[in-house]
PDB file of C-alpha atoms in Angstrom:
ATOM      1  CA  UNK Z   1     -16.185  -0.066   2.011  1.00  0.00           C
ATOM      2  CA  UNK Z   2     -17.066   1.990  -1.119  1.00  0.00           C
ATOM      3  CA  UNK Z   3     -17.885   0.403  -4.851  1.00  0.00           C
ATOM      4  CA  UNK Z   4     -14.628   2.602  -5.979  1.00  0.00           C
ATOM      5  CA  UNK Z   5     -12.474   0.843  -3.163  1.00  0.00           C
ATOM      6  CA  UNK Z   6     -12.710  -2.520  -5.236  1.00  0.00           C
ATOM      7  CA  UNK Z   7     -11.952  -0.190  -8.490  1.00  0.00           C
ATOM      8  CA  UNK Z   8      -8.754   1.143  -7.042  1.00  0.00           C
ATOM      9  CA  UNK Z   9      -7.564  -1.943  -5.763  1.00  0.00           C
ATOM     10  CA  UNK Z  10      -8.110  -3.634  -8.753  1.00  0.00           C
ATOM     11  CA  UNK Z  11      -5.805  -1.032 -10.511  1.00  0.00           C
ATOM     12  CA  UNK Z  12      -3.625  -1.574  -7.262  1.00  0.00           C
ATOM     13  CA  UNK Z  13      -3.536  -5.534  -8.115  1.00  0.00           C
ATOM     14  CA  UNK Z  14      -2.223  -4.573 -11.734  1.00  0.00           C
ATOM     15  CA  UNK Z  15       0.478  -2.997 -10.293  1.00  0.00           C
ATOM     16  CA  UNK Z  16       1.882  -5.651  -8.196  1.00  0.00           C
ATOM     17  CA  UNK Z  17       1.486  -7.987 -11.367  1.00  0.00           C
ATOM     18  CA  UNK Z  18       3.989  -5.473 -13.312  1.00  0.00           C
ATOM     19  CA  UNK Z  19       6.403  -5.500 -10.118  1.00  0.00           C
ATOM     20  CA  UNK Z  20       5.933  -9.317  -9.838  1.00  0.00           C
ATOM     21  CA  UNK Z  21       7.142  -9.518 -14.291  1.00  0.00           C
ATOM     22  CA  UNK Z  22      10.050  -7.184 -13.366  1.00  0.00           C
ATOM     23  CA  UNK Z  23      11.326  -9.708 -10.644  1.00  0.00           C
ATOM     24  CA  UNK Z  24      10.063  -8.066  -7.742  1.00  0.00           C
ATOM     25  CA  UNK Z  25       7.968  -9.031  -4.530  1.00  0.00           C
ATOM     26  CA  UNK Z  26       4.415  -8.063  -6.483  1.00  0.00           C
ATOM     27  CA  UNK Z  27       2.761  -5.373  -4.185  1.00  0.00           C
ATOM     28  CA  UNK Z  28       1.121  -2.051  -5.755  1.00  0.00           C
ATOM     29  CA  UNK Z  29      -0.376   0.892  -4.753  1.00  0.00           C
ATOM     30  CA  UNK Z  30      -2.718   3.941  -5.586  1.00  0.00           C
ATOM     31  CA  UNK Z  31      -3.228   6.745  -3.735  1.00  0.00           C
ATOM     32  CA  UNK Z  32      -6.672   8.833  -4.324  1.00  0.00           C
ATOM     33  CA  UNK Z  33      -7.605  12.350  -3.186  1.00  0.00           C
ATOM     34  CA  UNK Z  34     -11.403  12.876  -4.386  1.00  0.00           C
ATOM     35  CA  UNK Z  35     -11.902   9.931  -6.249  1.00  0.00           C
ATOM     36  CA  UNK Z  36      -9.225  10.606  -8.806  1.00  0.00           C
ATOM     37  CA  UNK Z  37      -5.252   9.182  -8.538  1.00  0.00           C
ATOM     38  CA  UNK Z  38      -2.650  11.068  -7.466  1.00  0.00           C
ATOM     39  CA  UNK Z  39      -0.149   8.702  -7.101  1.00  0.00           C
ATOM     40  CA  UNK Z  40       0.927   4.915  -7.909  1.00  0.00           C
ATOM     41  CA  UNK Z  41       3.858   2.814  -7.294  1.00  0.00           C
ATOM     42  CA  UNK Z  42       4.838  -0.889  -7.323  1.00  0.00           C
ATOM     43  CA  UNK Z  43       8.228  -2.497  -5.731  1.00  0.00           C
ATOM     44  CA  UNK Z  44      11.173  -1.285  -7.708  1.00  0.00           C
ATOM     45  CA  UNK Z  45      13.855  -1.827  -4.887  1.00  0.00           C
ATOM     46  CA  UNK Z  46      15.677  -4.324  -6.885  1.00  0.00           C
ATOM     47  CA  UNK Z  47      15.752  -2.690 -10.323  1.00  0.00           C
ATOM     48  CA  UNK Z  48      16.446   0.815  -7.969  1.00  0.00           C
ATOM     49  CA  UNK Z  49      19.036  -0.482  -6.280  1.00  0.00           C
ATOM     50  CA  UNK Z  50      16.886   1.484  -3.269  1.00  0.00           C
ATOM     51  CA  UNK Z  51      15.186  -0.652  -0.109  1.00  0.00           C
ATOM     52  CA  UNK Z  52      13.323   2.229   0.019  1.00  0.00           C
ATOM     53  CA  UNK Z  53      11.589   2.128  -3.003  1.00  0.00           C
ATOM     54  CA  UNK Z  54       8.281   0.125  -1.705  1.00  0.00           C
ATOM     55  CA  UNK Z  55       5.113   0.358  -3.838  1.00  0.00           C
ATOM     56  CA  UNK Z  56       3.678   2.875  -0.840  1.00  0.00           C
ATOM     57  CA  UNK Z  57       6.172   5.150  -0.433  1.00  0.00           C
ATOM     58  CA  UNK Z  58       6.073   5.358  -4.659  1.00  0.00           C
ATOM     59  CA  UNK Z  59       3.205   6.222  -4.585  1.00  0.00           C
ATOM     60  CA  UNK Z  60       3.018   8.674  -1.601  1.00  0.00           C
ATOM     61  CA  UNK Z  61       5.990  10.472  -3.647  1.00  0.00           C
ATOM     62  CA  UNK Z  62       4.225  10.475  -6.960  1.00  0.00           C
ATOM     63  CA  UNK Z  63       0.814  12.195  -5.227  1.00  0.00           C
ATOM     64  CA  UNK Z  64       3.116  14.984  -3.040  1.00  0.00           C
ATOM     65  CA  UNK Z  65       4.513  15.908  -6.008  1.00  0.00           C
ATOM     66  CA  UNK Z  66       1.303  16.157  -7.783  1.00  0.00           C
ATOM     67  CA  UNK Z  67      -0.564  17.937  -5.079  1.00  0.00           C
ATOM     68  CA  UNK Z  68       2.588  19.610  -4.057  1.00  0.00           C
ATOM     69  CA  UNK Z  69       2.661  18.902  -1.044  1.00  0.00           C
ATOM     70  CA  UNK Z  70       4.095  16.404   1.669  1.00  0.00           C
ATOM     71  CA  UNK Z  71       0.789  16.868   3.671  1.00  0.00           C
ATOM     72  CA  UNK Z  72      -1.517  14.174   1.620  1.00  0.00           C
ATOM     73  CA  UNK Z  73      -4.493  15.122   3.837  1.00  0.00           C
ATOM     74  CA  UNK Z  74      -7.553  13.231   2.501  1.00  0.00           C
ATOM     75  CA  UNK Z  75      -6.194  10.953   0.613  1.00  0.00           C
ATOM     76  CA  UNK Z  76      -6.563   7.365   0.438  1.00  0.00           C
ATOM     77  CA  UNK Z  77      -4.042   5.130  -0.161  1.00  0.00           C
ATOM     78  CA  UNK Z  78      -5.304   1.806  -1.513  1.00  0.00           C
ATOM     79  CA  UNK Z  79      -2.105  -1.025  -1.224  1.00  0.00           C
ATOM     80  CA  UNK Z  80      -2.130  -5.055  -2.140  1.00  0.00           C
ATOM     81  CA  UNK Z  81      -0.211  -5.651   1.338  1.00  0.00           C
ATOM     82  CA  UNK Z  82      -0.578  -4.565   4.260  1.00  0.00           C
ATOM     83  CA  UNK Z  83       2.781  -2.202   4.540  1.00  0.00           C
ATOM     84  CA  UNK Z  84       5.824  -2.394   6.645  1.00  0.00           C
ATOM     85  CA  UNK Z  85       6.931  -0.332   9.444  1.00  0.00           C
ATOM     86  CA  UNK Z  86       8.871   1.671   7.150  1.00  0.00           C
ATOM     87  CA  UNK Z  87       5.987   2.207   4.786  1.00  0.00           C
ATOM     88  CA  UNK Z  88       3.540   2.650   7.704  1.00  0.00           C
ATOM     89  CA  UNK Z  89       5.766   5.351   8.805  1.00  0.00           C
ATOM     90  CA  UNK Z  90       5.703   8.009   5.612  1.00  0.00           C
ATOM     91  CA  UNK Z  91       1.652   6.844   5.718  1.00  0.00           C
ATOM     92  CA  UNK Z  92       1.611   8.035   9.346  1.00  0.00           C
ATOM     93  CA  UNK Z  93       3.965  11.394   8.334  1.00  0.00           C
ATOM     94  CA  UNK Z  94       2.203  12.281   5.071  1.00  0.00           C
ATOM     95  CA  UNK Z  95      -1.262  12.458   7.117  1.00  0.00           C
ATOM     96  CA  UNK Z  96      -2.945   9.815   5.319  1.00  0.00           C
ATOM     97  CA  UNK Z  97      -6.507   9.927   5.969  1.00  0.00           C
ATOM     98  CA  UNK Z  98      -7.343   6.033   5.331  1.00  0.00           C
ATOM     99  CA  UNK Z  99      -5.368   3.096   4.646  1.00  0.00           C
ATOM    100  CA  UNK Z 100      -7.591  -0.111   2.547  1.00  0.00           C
ATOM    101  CA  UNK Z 101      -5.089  -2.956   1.882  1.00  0.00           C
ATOM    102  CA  UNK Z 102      -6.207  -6.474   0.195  1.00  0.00           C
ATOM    103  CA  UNK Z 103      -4.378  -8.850   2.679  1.00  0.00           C
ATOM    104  CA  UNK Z 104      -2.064  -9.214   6.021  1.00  0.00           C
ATOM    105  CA  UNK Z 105       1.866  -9.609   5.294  1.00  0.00           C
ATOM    106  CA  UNK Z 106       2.622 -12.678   6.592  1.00  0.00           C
ATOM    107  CA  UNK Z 107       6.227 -12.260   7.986  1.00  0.00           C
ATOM    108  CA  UNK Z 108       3.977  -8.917   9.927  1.00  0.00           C
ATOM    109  CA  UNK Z 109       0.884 -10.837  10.724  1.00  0.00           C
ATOM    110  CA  UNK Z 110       0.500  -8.406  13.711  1.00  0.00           C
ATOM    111  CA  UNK Z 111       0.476  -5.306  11.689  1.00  0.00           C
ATOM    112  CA  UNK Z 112      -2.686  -4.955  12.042  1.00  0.00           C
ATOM    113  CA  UNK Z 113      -2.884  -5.407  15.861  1.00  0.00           C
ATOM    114  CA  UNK Z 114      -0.257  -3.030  15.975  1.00  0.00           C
ATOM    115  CA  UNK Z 115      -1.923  -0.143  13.981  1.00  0.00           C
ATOM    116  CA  UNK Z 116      -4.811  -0.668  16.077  1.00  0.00           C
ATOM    117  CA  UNK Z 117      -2.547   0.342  19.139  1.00  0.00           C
ATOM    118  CA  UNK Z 118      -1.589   3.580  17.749  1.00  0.00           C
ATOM    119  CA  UNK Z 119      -5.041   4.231  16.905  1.00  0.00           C
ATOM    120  CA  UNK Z 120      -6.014   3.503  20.695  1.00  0.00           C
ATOM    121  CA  UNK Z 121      -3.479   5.565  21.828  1.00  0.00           C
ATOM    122  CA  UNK Z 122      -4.152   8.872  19.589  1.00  0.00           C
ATOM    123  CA  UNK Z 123      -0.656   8.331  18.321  1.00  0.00           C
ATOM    124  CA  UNK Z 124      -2.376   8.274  14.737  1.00  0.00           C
ATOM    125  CA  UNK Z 125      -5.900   9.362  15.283  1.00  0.00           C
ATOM    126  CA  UNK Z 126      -7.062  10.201  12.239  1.00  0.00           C
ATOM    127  CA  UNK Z 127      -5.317   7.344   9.936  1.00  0.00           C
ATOM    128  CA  UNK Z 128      -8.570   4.553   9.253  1.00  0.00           C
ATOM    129  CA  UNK Z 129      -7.641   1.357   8.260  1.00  0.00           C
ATOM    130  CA  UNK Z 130      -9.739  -1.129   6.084  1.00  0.00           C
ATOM    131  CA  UNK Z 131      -8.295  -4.461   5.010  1.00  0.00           C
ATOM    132  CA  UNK Z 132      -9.623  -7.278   3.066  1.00  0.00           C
ATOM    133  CA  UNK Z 133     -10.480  -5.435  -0.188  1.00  0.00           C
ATOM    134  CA  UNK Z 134      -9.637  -8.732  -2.525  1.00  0.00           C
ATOM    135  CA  UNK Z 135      -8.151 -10.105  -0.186  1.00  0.00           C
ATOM    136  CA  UNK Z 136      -8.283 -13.626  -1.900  1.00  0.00           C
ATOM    137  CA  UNK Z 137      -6.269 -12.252  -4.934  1.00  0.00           C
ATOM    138  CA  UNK Z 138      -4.156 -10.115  -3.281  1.00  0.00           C
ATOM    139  CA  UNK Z 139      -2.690 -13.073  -1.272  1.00  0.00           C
ATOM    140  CA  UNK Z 140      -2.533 -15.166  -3.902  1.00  0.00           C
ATOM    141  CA  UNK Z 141      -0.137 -13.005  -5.840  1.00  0.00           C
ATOM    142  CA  UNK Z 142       1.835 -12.625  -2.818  1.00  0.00           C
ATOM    143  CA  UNK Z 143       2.018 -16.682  -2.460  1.00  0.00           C
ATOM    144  CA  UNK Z 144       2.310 -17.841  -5.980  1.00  0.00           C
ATOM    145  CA  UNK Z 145       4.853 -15.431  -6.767  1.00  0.00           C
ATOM    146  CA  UNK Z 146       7.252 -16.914  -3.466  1.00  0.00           C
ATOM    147  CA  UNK Z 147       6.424 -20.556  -4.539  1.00  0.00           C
ATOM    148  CA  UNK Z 148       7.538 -19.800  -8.258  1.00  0.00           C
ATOM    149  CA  UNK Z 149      11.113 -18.453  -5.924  1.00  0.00           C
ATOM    150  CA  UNK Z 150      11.357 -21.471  -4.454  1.00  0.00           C
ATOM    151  CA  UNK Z 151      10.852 -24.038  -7.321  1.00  0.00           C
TER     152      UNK Z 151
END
């Protein structure tokens, strides 16, 4: 872990706190290339009317774009939750060079486990993962915005 890691994912956390006030599951991202943002995102895939449109793959957009390009080699993406398959896919695709997320999804808990596989198998070699950057905070977000659903 790096001293901007906790910098990003702050900014990361105020994301998912805007997604969270427009109704959606609160997760945000940031994605860096040499210590400077490229992209962001938070869930819009209600107000999009797009299950596509996951704080991650925002972001990955926003920082192709940018860079133009879809190869987002040395970049690090910096995400609240550990992403979904779909997510982890475009991560995997754009050539992410590292992946630091603040805490484990909870319907995915094996997420992890599973990107560990790939990396064991070469299937994504040079992708490194880091979790537990706030993680506290991170999951708390993620659990206080589903009991507020529930009440």
């Amino acid at each position: 872990m790096f001293d901007f890691d906790y910098v990003w994912m702050k900014y990361a956390i105020k994301l998912a706190k805007l997604a969270e006030k427009n109704g959606e599951v609160p997760v945000g991202a940031v994605l860096v290339l040499n210590k400077t943002m490229i992209g962001s995102g938070y869930n819009k895939s209600i107000c999009n009317y797009d299950p596509t449109s996951h704080a991650e793959i925002l972001a990955l957009r926003e920082g192709g774009k940018k860079i133009r390009n879809y190869r987002l080699l040395d970049t690090t993406l910096y995400v609240t939750l550990a992403p979904c398959m779909m997510c982890l896919g475009a991560i995997i695709n754009g050539r992410v060079k590292r992946l630091v997320y603040g805490t484990s999804n909870i319907k995915l808990d094996s997420l992890y486990n599973f990107l560990c596989q790939y990396k064991e198998k070469n299937i994504v070699s040079s992708l490194k993962i880091e979790k537990g950057v706030f993680s506290y905070i991170c999951k708390n977000v993620i659990l206080n915005f589903f009991k507020k659903k529930r009440r």
